[in-house]
XYZ file of C-alpha atoms in Angstrom:
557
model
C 79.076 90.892 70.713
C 76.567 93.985 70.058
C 77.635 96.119 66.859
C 79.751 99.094 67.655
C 78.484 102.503 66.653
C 80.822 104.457 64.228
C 80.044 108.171 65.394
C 80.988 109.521 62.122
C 78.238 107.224 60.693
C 75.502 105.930 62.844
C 72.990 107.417 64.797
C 72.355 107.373 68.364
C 69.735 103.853 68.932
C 66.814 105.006 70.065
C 65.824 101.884 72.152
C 62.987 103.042 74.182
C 59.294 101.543 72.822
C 57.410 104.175 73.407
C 54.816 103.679 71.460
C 53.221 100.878 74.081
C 54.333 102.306 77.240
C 55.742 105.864 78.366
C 57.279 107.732 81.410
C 54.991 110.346 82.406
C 57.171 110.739 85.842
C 60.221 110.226 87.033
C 61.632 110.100 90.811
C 65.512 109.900 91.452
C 66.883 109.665 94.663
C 70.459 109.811 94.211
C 74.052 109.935 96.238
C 76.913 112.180 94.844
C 80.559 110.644 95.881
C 83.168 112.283 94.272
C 85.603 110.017 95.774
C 84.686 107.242 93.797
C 83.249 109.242 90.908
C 79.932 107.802 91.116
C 76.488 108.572 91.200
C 74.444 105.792 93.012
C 70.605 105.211 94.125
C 67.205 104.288 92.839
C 64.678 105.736 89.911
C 60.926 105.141 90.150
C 59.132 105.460 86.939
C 55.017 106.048 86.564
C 54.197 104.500 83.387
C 51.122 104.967 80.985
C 50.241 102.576 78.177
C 51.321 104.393 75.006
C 49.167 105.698 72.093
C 49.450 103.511 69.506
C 48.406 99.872 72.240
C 45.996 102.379 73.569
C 44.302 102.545 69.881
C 44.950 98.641 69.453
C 43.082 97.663 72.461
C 40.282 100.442 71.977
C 39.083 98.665 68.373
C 38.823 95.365 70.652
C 41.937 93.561 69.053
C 44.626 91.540 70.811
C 47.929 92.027 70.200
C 50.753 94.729 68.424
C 49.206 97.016 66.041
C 52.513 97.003 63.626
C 52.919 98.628 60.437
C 55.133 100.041 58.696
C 55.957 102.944 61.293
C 57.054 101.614 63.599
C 60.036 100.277 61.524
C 63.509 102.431 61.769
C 62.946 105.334 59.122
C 66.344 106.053 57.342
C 64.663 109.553 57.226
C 63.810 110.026 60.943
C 66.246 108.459 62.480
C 65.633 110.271 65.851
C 62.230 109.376 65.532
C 62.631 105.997 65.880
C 60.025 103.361 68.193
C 62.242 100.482 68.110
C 60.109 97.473 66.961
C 62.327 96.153 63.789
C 64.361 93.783 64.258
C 67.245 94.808 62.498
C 68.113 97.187 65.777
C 67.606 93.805 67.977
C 70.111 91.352 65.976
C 70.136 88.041 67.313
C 73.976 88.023 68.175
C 73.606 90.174 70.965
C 74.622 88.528 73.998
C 72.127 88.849 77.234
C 73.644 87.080 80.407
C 72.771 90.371 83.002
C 69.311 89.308 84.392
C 68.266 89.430 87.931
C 66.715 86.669 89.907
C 63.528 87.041 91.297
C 63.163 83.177 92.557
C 63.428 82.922 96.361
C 66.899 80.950 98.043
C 68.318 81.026 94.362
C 72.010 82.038 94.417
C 73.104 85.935 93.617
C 75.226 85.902 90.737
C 76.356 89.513 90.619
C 79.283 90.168 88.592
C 81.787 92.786 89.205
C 79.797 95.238 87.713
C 76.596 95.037 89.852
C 75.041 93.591 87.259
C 73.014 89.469 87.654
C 72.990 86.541 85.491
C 71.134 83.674 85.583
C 71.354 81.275 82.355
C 67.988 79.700 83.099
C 66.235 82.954 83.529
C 67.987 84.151 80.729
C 66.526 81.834 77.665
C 63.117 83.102 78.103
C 64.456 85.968 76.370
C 67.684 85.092 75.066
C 67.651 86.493 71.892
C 66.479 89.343 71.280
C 65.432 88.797 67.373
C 61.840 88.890 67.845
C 62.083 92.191 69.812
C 59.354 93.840 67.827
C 57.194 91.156 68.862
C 56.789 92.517 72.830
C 53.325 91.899 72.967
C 53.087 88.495 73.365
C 53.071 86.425 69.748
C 52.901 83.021 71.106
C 54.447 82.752 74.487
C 56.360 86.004 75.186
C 55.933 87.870 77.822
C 55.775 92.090 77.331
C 59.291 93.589 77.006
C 59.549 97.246 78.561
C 62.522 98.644 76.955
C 64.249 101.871 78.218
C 67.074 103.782 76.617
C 70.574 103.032 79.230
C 74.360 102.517 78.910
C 77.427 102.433 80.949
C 74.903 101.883 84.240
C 75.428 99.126 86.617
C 71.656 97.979 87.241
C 71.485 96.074 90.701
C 67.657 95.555 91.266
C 64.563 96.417 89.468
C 61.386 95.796 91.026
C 57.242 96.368 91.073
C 56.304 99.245 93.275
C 53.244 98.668 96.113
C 51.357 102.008 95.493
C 48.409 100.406 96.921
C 50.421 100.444 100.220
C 50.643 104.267 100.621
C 47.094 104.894 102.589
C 47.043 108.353 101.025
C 46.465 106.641 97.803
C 43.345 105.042 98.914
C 40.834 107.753 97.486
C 42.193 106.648 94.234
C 41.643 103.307 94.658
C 38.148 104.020 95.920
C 37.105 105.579 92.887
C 34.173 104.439 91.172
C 35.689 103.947 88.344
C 37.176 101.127 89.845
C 34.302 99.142 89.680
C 34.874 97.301 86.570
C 39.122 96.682 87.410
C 39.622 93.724 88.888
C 40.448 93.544 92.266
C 43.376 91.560 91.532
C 46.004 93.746 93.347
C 48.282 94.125 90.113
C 45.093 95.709 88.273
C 44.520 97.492 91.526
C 48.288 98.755 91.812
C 47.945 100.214 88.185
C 44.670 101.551 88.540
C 45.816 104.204 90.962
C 48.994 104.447 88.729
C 46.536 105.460 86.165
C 44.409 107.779 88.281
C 47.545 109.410 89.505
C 49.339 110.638 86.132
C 45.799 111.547 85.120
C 45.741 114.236 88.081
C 44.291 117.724 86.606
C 47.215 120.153 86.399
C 45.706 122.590 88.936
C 46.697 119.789 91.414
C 50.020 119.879 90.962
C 51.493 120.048 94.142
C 49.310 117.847 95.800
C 50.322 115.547 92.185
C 54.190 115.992 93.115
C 53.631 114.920 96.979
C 51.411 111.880 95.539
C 54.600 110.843 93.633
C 56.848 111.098 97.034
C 55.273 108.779 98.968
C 54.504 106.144 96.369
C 58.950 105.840 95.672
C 59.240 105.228 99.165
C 56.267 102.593 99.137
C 57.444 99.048 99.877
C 59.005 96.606 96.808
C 56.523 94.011 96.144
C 58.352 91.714 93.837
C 61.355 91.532 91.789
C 61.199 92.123 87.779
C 63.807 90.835 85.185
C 65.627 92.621 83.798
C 68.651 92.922 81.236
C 71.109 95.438 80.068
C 72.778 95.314 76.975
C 75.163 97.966 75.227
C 72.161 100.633 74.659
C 69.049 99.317 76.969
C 67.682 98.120 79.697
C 64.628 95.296 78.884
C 62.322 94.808 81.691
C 59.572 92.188 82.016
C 57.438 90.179 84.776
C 56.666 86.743 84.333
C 53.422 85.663 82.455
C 52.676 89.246 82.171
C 51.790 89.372 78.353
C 50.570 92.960 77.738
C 51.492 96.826 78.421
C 48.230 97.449 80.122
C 48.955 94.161 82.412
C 52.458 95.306 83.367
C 53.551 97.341 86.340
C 52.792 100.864 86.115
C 55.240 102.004 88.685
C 58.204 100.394 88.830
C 61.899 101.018 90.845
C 65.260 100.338 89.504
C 68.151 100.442 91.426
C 71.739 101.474 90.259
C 75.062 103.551 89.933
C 76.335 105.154 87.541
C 80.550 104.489 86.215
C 82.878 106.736 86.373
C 83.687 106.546 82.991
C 79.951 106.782 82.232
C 79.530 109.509 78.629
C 76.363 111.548 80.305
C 78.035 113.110 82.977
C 81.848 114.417 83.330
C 84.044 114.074 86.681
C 86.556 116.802 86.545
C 87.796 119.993 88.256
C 86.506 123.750 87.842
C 89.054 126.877 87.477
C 89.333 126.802 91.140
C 90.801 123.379 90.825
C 88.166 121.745 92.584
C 86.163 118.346 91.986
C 82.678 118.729 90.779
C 80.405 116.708 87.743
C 77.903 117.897 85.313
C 76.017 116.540 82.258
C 77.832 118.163 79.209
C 74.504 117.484 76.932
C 76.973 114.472 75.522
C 75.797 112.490 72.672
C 74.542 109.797 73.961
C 72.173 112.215 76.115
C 71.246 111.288 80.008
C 71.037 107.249 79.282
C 74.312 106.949 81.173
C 72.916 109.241 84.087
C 69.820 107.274 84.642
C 67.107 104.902 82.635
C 64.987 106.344 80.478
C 62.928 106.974 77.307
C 65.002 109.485 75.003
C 62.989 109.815 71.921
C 62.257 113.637 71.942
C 58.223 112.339 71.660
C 58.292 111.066 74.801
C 57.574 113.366 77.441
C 57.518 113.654 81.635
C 57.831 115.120 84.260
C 60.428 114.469 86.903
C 61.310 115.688 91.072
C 64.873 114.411 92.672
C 66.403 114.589 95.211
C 70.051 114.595 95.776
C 72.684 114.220 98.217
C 76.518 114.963 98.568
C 78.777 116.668 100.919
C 77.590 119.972 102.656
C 80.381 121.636 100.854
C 78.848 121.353 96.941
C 76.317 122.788 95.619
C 73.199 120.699 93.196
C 72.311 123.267 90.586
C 69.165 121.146 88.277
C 66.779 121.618 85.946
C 64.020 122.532 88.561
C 61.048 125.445 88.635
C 62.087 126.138 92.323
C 65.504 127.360 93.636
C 66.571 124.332 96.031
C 67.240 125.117 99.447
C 69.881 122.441 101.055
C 68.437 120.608 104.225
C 71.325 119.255 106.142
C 70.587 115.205 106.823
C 73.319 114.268 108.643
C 77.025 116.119 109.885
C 78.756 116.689 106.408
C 75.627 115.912 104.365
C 73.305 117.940 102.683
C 69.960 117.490 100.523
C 68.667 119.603 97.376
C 65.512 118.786 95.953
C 64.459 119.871 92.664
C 60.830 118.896 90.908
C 59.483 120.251 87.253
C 55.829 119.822 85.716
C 56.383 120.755 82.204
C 56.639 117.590 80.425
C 60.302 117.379 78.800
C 62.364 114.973 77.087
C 64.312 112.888 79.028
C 67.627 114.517 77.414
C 66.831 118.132 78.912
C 67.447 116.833 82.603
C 70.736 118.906 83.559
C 72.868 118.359 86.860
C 75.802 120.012 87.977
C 77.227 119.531 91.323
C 80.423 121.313 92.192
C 81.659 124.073 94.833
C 80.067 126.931 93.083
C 79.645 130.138 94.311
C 76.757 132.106 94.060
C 77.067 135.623 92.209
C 75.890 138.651 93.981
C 76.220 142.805 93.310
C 78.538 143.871 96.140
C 77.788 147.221 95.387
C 74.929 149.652 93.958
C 75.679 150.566 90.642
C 72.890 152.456 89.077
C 73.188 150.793 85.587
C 72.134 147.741 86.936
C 69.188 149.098 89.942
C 67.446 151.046 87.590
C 64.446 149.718 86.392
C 65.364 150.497 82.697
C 64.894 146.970 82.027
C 60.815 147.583 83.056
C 60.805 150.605 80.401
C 60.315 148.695 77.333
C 57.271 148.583 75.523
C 54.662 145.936 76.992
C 55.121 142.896 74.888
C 52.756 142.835 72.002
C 52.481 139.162 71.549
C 51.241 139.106 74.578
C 47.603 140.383 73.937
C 46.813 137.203 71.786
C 47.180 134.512 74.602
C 44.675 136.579 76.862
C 42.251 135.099 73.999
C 43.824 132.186 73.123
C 44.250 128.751 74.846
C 47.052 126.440 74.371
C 47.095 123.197 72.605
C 49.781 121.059 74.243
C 49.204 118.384 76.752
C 47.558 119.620 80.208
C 50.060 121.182 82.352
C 50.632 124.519 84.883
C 51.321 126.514 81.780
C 53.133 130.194 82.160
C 50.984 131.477 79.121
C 47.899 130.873 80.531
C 48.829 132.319 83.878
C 48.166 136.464 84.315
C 50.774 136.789 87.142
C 53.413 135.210 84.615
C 52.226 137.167 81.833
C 53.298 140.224 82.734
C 56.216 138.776 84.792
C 59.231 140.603 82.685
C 62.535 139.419 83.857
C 62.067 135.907 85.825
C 63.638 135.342 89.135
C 67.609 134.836 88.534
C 71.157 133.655 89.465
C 74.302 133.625 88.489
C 77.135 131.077 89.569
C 80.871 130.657 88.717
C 84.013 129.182 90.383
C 85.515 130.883 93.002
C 88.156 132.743 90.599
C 86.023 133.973 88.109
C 83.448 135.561 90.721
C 85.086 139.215 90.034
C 84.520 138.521 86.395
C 81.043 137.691 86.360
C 80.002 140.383 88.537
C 81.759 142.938 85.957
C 80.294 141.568 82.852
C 77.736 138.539 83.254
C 75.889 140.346 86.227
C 74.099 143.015 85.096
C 73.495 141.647 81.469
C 71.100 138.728 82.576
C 68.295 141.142 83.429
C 69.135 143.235 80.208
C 68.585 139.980 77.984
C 65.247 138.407 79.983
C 63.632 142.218 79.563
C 64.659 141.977 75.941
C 63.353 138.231 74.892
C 60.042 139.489 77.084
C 59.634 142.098 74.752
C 60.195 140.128 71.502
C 58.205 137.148 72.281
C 56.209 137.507 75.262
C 55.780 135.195 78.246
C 58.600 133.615 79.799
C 58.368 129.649 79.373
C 59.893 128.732 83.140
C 59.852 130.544 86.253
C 63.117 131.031 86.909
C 66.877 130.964 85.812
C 70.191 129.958 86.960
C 73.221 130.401 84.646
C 76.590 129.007 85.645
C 79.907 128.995 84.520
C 81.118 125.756 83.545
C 84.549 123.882 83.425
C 86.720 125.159 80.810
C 86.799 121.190 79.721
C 82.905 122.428 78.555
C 83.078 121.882 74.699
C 80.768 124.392 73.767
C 80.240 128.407 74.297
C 76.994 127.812 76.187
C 74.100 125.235 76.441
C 70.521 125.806 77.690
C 68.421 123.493 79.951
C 64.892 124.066 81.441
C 65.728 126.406 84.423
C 69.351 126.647 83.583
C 72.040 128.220 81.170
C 75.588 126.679 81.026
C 78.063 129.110 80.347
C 81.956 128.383 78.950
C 84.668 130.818 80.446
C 85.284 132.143 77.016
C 82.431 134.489 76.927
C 83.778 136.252 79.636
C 86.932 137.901 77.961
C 85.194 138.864 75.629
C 83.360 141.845 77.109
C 79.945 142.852 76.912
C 79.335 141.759 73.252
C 80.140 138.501 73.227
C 79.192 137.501 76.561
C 75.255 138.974 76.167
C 75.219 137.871 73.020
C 75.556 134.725 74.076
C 73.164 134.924 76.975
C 70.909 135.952 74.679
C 70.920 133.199 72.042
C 70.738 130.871 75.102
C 67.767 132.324 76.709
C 65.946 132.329 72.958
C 66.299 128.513 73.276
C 63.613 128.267 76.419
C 61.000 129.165 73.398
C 62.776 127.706 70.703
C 64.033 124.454 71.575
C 62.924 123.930 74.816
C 59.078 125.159 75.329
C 58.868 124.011 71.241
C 60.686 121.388 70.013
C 61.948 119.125 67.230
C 59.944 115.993 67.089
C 63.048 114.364 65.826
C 66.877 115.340 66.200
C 67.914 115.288 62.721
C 65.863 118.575 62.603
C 67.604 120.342 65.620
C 68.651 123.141 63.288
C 65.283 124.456 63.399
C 65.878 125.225 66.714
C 69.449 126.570 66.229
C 68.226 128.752 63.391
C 65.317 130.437 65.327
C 67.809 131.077 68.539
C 70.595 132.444 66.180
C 68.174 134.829 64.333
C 66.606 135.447 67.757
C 70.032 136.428 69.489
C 70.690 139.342 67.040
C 67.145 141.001 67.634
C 67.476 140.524 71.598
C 70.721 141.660 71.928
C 70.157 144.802 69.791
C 67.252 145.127 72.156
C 68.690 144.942 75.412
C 71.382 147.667 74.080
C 68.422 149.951 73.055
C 70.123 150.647 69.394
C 68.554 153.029 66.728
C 67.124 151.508 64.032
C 70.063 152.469 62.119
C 72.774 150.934 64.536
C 70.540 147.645 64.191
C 70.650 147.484 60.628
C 74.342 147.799 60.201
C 74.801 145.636 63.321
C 72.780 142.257 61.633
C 73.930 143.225 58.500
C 77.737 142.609 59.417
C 76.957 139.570 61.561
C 75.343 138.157 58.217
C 78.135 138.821 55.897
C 80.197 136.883 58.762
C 78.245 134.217 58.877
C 78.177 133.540 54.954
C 81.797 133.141 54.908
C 82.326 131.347 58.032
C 79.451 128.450 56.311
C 81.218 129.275 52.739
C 84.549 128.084 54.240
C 83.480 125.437 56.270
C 81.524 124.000 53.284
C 84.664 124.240 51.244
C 86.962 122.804 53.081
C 85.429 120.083 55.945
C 84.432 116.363 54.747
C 80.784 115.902 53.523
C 80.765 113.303 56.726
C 81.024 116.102 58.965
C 77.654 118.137 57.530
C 75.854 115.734 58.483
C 74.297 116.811 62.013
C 73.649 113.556 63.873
């Protein structure tokens, strides 16, 4: 039996080997039943060879470039590129693998899951787990980051069948691949990812036809306690395995990533809580914060719920069927895997019934133009190629972003007295602290009062607890305000490794306090006493908790 984690104790296993291959795109096409409590359909993910086989196989060399980094480092433990064995000990048990052999009998076990003993002892064990690149006879191991997932297929993905994909594999630079049609299938892979980022959209509709391009063989696969492993017969290398690959499966319904309950209205919805364990139980993935993508999905459910997402474009529904609609959401900033945010319930959207001039006026446009905006009409940006907000003019001087606000039923009449007319108070007021808006939009919804937290920010979205409300004005924009700091802080910049999330925190706490004074339009005077008594607070509040909680629980994990 695999080890069980003590919470209190362990950290989160990062299984994912990034360091040989990574996501750079992700397609989900998923089902919402709430009657069952499950999410069910397929995941297609566009691979890249990673940087550190990249460098191996530019000096000429076969085989793993290991050293001492990519061992687990007791002082980045959320940092981690599995390839030691002590995270792979030999006593787990594998005995989930699919079959790929034709007329050989399906062995599906009550979770959805396969087995097949003689498929199974080519990889066994999974001891020599560091060893994925083929030391002796192995074949390459992709290794993604899943739990509490029923996996029913995974398989290769024809690319080369999509005819719009034949410019890519027309390319001249195809002239020294191999025309062997796995080289050819991972060529255009390649090509694909590789898109310039003023081709975005043409990128994105790239990506929709090559998910729904025909299955052209079956990989194995197995799924242990914390990961999914992944490999195709004789294929010995990451640059030699499938680039684009589809995995079928559901989620369970007692699954940690996402929660099944009711909202204050007392009716059924589900949303990721930003749990522990992250999205793994949502869908497949790579959740080391280094690893970055992009992602579009689509989702379907009853015409009666609403899909709110972590998407740059509001989602209009397009009915399918009688009873059955479709939202589709797509982003192109590369993100961790663990920023993906869902919630599907019977929301209601938020609107001003009435004009009230505190909220029409354009006070929120009377600010001073942001000052740290000058630099980046100089400047270019350093990060990875992508349709950047900073380097666009329009965006620049864009102010307060295009909004929403959702809630229950029951707590509409709330929000529109207190939430409402605050949003475009606290965009104006991180515009004019720290310039350009990182997305292009913002929906912020009131969560389930099961939500464990006062608020949580996604790209594109804000979760909101019900206790903010009561609270009036203060509480509630402050709030909003620490939230919205996080698209910088957190979001648009963040920790390379989750032990050091308090960076984060700490800029979006400080950050909150300078907003929020802003968006009130205090005197200098009023601001001073203002942070100066929300200091002294905070002393004691750490003072006391210091004092008088176990040294376990200061440990952030």
């Amino acid at each position: 039996m695999e080890t069980q984690l003590d919470p209190m104790k362990d950290d989160l296993p990062l299984m994912a080997n990034t360091s040989h291959m990574l996501v750079k795109h992700y397609v989900l096409d998923l089902d919402v039943d709430f009657k069952s409590r499950v999410i069910e359909g397929f995941i297609v993910l566009f691979l890249d060879t990673g940087s550190r086989y990249r460098r191996a196989s530019s000096t000429g060399e076969e085989g793993c470039q290991f050293d001492e980094t990519c061992k687990i480092r007791a002082s980045e433990p959320g940092h981690v590129l599995v390839s030691d064995a002590s995270l792979c000990s030999s006593k787990t048990k594998y005995n989930d693998f699919a079959v790929c052999g034709k007329g050989e009998k399906d062995t599906s076990d009550k979770n959805g899951n396969h087995s097949n003993k003689e498929q199974a002892s080519g990889i066994s064990s999974s001891k020599n787990c560091c060893d994925i690149e083929h030391h002796g006879n192995k074949d390459f191991l992709l290794v993604l980051d899943c739990c509490d997932l029923s996996v029913l297929k995974v398989e290769e993905v024809d690319v080369a069948a999509v005819s719009s994909m034949e410019k890519f594999s027309g390319s001249d630079k195809l002239t020294d691949v191999s025309k062997e049609m796995g080289n050819l299938r991972n060529h255009i892979v390649r090509e694909l990812v590789s898109l310039p980022s003023d081709r975005w959209k043409e990128q994105l509709d790239y990506y929709t036809h090559c998910s729904q391009a025909p299955g052209c063989g079956e990989l194995l696969f197995t799924t242990g306690t914390w990961s999914l492993e992944i490999r195709k017969s004789g294929i010995q290398t990451p640059t030699d395995f499938p680039h684009a690959i589809r995995i079928w499966y559901k989620t369970k319904p007692e699954g940690r990533s996402v929660t099944w309950t009711t909202d204050q209205s007392d009716r059924p919805c589900v949303y990721t809580m930003g749990s522990p364990i992250n999205n793994r139980a949502l869908f497949p993935c790579q959740e080391p914060p280094i690893a970055l993508s992009t992602w579009q999905t689509s989702v379907r459910t009853a015409a009666s719920f609403v899909v709110l997402m972590s998407g740059e474009n509001s989602a209009e529904p397009v009915q399918l069927q009688e009873g059955i609609m479709s939202w589709y959401y797509y982003v192109t900033m590369p993100m961790p895997a663990s920023t993906f945010t869902i919630a599907v319930g019977c929301w209601q959207e938020v609107k001003q019934q009435s004009f009230t001039p505190a909220v029409q006026t354009n006070n929120e446009f009377s600010l001073p133009f942001s000052q740290a905006d000058f630099r980046w009409h100089e400047e270019s940006c350093g990060h990875v190629e992508y349709p950047c907000r900073f380097q666009n003019p329009a965006a620049r001087l864009q102010r307060v972003i295009p909004y929403r606000v959702f809630a229950p039923w029951c707590l509409m009449k709330c929000c529109e007295e207190h939430l409402l007319q605050l949003v475009p108070q606290c965009l104006s007021a991180a515009y004019t602290t720290l310039g350009t808006h990182p997305f292009s939009r913002l929906d912020v919804l009131i969560v389930p009062s099961n939500f464990s937290s006062l608020g949580m920010a996604s790209p594109h979205i804000i979760f909101l607890s019900q206790s903010v409300l009561p609270g009036g004005s203060h509480l509630c924009g402050t709030r909003l305000c620490h939230e919205i700091a996080h698209a910088w802080f957190g979001l648009a910049i963040g920790a390379r490794d989750w032990t050091e999330e308090w960076i984060s925190e700490g800029f979006a706490t400080f950050l909150e306090d300078v907003f929020w004074a802003r968006a009130q339009q205090l005197s200098h005077d009023e601001v001073k006493a203002q942070q100066e008594l929300k200091a002294l607070l905070r002393w004691r509040r750490l003072r006391d908790e210091v004092q008088n909680s176990e040294e376990e629980l200061q440990v952030l994990r």
